[in-house]
Short mmCIF file of N, CA, C and O in Angstrom, two decimals:
data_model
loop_
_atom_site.label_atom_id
_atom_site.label_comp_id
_atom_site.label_asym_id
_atom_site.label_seq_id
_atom_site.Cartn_x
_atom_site.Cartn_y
_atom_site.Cartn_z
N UNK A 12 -40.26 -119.16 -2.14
CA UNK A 12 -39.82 -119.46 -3.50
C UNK A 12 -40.95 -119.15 -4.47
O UNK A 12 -42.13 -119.43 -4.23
N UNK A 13 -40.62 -118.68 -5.35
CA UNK A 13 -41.69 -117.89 -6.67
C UNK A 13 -41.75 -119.44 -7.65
O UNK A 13 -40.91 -120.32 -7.84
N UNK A 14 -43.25 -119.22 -8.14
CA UNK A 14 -43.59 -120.32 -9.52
C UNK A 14 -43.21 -119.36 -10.29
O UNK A 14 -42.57 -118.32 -10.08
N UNK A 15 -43.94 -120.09 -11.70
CA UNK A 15 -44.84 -119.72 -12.79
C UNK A 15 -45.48 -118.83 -12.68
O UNK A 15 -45.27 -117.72 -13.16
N UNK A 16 -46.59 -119.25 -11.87
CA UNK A 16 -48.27 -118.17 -11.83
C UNK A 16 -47.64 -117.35 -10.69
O UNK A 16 -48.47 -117.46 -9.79
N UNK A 17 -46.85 -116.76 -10.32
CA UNK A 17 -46.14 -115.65 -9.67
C UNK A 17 -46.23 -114.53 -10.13
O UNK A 17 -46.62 -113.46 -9.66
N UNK A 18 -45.79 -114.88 -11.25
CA UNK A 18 -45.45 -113.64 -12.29
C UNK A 18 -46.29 -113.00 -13.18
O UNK A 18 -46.88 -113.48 -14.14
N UNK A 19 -46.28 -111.73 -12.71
CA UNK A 19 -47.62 -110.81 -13.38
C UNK A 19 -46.74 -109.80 -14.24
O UNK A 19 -45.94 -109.00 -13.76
N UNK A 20 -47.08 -110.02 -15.84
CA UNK A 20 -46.69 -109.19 -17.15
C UNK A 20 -46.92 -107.88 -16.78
O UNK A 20 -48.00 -107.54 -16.31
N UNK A 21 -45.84 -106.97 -16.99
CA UNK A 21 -46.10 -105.67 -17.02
C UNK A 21 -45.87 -104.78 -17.99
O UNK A 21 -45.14 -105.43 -18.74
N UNK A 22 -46.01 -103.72 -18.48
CA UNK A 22 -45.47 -102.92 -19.42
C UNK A 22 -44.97 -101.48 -19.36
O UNK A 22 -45.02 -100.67 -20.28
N UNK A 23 -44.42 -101.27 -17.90
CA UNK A 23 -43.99 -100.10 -18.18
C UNK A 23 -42.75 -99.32 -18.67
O UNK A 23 -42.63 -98.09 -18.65
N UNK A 24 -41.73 -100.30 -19.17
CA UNK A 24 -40.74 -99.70 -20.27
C UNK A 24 -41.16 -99.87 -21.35
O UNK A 24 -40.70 -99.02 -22.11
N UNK A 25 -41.85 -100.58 -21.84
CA UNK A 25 -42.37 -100.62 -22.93
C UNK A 25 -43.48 -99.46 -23.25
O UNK A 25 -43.67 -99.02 -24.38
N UNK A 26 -44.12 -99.08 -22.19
CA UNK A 26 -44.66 -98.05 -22.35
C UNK A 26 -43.98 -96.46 -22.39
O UNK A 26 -44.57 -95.45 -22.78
N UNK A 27 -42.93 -96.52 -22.00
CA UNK A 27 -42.16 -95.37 -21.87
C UNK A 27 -41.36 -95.57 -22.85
O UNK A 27 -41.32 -94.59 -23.60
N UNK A 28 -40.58 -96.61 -23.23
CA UNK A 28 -39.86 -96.69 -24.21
C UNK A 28 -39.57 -97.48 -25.61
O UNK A 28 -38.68 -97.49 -26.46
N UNK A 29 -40.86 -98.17 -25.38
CA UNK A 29 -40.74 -98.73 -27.08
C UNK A 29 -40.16 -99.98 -26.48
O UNK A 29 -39.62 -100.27 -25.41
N UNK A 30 -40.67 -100.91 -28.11
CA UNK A 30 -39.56 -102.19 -28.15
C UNK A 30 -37.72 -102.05 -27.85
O UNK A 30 -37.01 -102.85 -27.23
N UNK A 31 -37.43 -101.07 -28.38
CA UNK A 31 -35.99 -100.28 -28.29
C UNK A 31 -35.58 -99.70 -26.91
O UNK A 31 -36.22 -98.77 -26.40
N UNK A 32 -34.57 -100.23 -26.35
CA UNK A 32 -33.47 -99.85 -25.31
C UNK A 32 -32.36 -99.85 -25.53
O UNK A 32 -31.69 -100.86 -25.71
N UNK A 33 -31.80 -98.21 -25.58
CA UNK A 33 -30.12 -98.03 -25.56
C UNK A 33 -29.67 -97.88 -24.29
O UNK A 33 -30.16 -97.06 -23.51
N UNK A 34 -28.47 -98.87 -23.92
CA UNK A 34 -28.35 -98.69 -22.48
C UNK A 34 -26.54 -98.53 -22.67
O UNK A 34 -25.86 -98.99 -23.59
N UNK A 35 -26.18 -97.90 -21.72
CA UNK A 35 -24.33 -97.43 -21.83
C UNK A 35 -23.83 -98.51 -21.18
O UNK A 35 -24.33 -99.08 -20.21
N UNK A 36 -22.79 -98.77 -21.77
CA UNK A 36 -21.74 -100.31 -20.60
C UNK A 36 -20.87 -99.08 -20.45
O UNK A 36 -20.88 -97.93 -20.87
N UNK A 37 -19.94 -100.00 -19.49
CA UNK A 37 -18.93 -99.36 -18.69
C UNK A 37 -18.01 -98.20 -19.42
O UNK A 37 -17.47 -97.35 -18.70
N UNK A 38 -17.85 -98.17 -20.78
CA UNK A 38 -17.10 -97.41 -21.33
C UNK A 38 -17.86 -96.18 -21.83
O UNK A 38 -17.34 -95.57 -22.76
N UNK A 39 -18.83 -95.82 -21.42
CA UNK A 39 -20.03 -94.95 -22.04
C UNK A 39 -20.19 -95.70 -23.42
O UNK A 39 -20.86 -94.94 -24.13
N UNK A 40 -20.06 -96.20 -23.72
CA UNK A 40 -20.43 -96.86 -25.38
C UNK A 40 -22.44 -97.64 -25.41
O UNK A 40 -22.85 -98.54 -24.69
N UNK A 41 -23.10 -97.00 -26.29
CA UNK A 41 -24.47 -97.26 -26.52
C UNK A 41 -24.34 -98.48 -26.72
O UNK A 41 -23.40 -98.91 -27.39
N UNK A 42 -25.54 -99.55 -26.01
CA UNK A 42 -25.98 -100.82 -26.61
C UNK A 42 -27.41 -100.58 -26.83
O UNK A 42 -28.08 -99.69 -26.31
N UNK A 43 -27.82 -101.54 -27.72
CA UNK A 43 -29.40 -101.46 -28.60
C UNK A 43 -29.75 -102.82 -28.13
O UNK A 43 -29.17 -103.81 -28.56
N UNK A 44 -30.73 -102.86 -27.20
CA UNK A 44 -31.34 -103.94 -26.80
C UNK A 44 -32.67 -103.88 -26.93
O UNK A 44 -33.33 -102.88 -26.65
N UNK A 45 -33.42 -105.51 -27.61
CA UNK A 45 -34.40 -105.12 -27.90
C UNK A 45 -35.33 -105.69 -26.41
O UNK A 45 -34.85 -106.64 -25.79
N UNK A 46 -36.39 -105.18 -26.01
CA UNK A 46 -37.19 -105.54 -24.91
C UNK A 46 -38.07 -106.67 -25.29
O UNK A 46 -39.08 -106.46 -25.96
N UNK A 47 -37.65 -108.17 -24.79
CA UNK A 47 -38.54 -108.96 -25.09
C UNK A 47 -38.90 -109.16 -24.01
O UNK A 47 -37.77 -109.65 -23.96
N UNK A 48 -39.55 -109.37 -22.54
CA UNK A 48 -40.34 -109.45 -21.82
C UNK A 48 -40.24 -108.36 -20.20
O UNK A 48 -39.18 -107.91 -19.75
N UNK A 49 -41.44 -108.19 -19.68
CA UNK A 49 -41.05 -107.72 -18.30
C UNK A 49 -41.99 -107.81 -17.57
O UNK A 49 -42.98 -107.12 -17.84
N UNK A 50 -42.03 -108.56 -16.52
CA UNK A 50 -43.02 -108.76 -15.13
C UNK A 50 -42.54 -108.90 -13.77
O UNK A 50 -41.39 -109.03 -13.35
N UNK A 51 -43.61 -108.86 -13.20
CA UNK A 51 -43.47 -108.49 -11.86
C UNK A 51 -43.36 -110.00 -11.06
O UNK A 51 -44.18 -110.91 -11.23
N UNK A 52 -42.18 -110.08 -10.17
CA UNK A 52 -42.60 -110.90 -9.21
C UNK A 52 -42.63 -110.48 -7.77
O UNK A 52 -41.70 -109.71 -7.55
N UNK A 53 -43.33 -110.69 -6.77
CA UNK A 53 -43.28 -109.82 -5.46
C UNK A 53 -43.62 -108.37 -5.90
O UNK A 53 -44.53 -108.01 -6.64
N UNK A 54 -42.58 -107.54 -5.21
CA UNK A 54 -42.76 -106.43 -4.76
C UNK A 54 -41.52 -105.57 -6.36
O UNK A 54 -41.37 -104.37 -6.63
N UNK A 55 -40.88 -106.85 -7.07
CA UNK A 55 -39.86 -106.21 -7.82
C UNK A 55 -40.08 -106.51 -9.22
O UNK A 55 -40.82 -107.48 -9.40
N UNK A 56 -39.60 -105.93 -10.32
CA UNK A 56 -39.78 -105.92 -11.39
C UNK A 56 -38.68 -105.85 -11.94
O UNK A 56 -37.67 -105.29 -11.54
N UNK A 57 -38.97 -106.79 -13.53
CA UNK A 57 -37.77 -107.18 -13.57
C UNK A 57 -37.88 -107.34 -15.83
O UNK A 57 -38.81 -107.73 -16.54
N UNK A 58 -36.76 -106.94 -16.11
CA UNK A 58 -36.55 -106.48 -17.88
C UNK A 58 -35.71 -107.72 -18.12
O UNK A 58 -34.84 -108.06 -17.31
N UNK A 59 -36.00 -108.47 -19.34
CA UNK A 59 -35.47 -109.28 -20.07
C UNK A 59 -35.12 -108.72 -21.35
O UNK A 59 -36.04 -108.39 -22.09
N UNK A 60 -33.70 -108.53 -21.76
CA UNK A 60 -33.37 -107.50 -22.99
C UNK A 60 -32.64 -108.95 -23.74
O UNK A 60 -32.29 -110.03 -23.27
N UNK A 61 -32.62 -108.43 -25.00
CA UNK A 61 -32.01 -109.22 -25.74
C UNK A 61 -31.00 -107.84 -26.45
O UNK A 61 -31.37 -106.66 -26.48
N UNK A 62 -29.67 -108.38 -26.99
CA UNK A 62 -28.80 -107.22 -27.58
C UNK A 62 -28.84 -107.35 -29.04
O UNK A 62 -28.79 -108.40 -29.68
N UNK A 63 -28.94 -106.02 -29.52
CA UNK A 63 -29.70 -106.11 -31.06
C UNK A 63 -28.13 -107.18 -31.79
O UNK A 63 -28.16 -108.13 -32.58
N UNK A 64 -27.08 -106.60 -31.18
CA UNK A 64 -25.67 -107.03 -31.61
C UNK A 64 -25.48 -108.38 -31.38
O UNK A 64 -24.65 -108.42 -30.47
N UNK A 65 -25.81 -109.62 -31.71
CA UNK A 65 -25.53 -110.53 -31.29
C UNK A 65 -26.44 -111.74 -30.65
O UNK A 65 -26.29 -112.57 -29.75
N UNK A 66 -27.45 -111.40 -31.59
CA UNK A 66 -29.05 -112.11 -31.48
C UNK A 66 -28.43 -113.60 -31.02
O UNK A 66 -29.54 -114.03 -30.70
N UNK A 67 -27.98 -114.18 -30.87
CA UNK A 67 -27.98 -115.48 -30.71
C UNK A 67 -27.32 -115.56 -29.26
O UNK A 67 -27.38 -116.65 -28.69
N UNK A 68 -26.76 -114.63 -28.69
CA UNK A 68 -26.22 -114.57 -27.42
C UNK A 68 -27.72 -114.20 -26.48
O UNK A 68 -28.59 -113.39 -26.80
N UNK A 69 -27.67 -115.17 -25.09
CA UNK A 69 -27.97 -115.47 -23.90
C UNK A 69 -29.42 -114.08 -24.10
O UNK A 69 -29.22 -113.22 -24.95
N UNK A 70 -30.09 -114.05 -23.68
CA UNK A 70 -31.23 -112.77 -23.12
C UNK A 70 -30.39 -112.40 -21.79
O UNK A 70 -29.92 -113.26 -21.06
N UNK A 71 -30.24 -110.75 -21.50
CA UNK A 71 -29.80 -110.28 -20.00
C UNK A 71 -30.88 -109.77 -19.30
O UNK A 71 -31.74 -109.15 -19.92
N UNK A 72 -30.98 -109.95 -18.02
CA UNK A 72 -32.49 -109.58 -17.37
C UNK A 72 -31.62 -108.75 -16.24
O UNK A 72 -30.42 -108.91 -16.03
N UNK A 73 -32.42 -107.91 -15.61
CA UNK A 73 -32.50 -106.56 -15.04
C UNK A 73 -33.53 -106.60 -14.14
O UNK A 73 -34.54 -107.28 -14.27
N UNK A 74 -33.21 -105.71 -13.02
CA UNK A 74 -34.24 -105.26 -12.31
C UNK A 74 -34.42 -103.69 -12.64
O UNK A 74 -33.59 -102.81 -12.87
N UNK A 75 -36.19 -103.65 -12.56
CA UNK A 75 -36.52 -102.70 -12.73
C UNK A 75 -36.63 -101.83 -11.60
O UNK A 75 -37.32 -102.27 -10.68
N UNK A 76 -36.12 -100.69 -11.44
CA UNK A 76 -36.42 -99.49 -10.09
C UNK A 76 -36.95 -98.25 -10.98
O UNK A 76 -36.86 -97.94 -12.17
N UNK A 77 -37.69 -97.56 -9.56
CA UNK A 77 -37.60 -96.43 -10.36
C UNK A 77 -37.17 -95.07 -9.20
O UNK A 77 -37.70 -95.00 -8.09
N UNK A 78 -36.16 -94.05 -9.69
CA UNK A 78 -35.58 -93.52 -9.05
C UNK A 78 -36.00 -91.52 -9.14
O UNK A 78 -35.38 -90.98 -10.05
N UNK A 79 -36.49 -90.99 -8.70
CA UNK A 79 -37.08 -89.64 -8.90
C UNK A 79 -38.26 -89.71 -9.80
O UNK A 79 -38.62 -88.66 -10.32
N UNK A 80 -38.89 -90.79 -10.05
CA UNK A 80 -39.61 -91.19 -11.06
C UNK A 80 -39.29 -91.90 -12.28
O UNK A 80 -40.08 -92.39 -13.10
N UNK A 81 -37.69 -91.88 -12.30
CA UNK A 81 -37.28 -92.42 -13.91
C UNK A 81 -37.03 -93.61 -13.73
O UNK A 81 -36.15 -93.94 -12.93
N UNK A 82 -37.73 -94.51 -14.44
CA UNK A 82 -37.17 -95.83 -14.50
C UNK A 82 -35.68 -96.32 -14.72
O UNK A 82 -34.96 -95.66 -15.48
N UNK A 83 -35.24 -97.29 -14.18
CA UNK A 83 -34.04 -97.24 -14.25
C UNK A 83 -33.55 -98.96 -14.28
O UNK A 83 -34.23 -99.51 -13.41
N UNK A 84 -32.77 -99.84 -14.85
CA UNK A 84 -32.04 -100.79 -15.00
C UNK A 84 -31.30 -101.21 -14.15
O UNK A 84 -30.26 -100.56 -14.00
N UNK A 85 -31.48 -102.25 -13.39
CA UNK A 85 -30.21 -102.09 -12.80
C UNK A 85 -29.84 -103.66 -13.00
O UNK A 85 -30.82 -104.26 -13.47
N UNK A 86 -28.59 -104.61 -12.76
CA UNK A 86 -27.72 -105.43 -12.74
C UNK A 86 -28.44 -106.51 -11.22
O UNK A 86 -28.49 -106.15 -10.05
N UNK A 87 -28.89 -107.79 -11.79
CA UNK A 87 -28.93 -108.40 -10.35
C UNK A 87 -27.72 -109.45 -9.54
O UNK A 87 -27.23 -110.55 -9.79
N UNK A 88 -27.58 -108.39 -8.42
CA UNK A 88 -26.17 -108.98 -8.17
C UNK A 88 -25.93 -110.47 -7.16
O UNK A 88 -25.11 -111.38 -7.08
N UNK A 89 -27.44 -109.98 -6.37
CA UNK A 89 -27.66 -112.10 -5.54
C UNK A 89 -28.01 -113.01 -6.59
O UNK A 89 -29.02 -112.98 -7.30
N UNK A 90 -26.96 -113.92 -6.61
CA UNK A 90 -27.18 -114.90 -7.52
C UNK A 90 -28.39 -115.94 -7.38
O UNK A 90 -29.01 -116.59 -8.22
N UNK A 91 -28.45 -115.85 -6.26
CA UNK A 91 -29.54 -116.86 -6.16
C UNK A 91 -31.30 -116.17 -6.92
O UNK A 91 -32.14 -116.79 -7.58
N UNK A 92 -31.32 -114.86 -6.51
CA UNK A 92 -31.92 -114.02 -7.05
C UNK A 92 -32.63 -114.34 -8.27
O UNK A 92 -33.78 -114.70 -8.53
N UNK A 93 -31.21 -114.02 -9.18
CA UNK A 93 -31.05 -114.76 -10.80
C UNK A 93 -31.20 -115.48 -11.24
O UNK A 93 -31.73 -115.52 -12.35
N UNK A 94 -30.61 -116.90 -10.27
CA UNK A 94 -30.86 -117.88 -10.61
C UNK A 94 -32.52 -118.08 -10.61
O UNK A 94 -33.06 -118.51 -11.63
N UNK A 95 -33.32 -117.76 -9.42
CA UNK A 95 -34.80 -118.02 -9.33
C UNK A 95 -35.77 -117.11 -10.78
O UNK A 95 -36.89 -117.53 -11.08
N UNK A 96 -35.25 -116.12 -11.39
CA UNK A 96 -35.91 -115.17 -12.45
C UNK A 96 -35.77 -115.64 -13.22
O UNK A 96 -36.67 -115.94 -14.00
N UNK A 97 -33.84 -116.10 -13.44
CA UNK A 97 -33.90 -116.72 -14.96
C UNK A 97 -34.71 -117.94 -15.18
O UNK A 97 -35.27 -118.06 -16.27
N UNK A 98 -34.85 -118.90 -14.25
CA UNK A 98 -35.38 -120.64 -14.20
C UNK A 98 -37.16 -120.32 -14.85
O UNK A 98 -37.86 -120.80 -15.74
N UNK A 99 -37.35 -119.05 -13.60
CA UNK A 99 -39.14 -118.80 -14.26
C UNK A 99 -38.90 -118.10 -15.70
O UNK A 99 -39.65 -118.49 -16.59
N UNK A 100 -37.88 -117.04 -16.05
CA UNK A 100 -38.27 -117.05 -17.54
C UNK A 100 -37.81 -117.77 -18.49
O UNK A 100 -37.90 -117.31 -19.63
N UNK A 101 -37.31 -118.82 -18.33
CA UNK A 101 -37.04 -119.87 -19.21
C UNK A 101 -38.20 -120.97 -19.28
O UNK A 101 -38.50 -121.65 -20.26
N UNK A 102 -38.81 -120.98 -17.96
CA UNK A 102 -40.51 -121.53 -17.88
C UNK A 102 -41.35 -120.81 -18.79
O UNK A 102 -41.64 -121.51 -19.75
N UNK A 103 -41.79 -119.78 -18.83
CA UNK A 103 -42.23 -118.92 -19.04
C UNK A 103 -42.13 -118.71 -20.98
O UNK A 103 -42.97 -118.27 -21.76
N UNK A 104 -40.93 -119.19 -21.18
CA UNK A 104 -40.37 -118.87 -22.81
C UNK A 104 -40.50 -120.05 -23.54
O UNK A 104 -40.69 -120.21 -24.75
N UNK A 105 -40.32 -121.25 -22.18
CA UNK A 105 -39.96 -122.60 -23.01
C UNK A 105 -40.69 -123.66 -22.52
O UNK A 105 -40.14 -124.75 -22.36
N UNK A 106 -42.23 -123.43 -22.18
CA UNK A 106 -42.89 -124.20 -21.04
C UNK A 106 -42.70 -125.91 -21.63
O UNK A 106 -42.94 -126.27 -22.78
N UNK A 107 -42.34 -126.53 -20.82
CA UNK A 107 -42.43 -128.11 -21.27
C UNK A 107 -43.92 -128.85 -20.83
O UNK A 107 -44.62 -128.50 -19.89
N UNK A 108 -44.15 -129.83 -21.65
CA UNK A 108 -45.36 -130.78 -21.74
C UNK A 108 -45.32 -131.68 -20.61
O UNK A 108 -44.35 -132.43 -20.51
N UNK A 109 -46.11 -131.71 -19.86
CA UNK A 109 -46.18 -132.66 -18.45
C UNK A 109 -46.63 -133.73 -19.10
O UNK A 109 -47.68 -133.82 -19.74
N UNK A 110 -45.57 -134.78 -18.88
CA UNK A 110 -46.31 -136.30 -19.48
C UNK A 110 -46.13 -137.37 -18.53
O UNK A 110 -46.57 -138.49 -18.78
#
């Protein structure tokens, strides 16, 4: 099981692509997501996007691959997975005061 201090900040969409990510949903239709965080836990890496459309809706997080060299997005489909990424970046965003 992954902490906190697990997780090592990375920047390589941000380095390739700016604060700005257009990514296609199912209908080919462009979304504008802006990149607010991405680090590594283990061996995998992983994108926290926020959608420019609808700032107040949920952050979606992603795993990062990279495929012929191109970085690539993908959907995490073990929930438990998710569940363990989202819990650390909600640590991570919203650390609480040990009292």
């Amino acid at each position: 099981m992954y902490e906190l201090k697990d997780m090592k900040p990375t920047n390589q969409l941000r380095s390739a692509y700016g604060d700005d990510i257009i990514l296609y949903d199912d209908r080919e239709q462009s979304v504008a997501y802006k990149l607010l965080a991405e680090f590594q836990l283990g061996d995998q890496s992983y994108a926290v996007l926020q959608p420019e459309k609808g700032k107040n809706e949920e952050p979606e997080i992603f795993k990062v691959t990279s495929y012929d060299g191109e970085l690539e997005l993908e959907t995490i489909d073990d929930d438990d997975e998710w569940e363990t990424v989202s819990e650390l970046y909600d640590e991570m965003t919203f650390p609480q005061d040990d009292m």
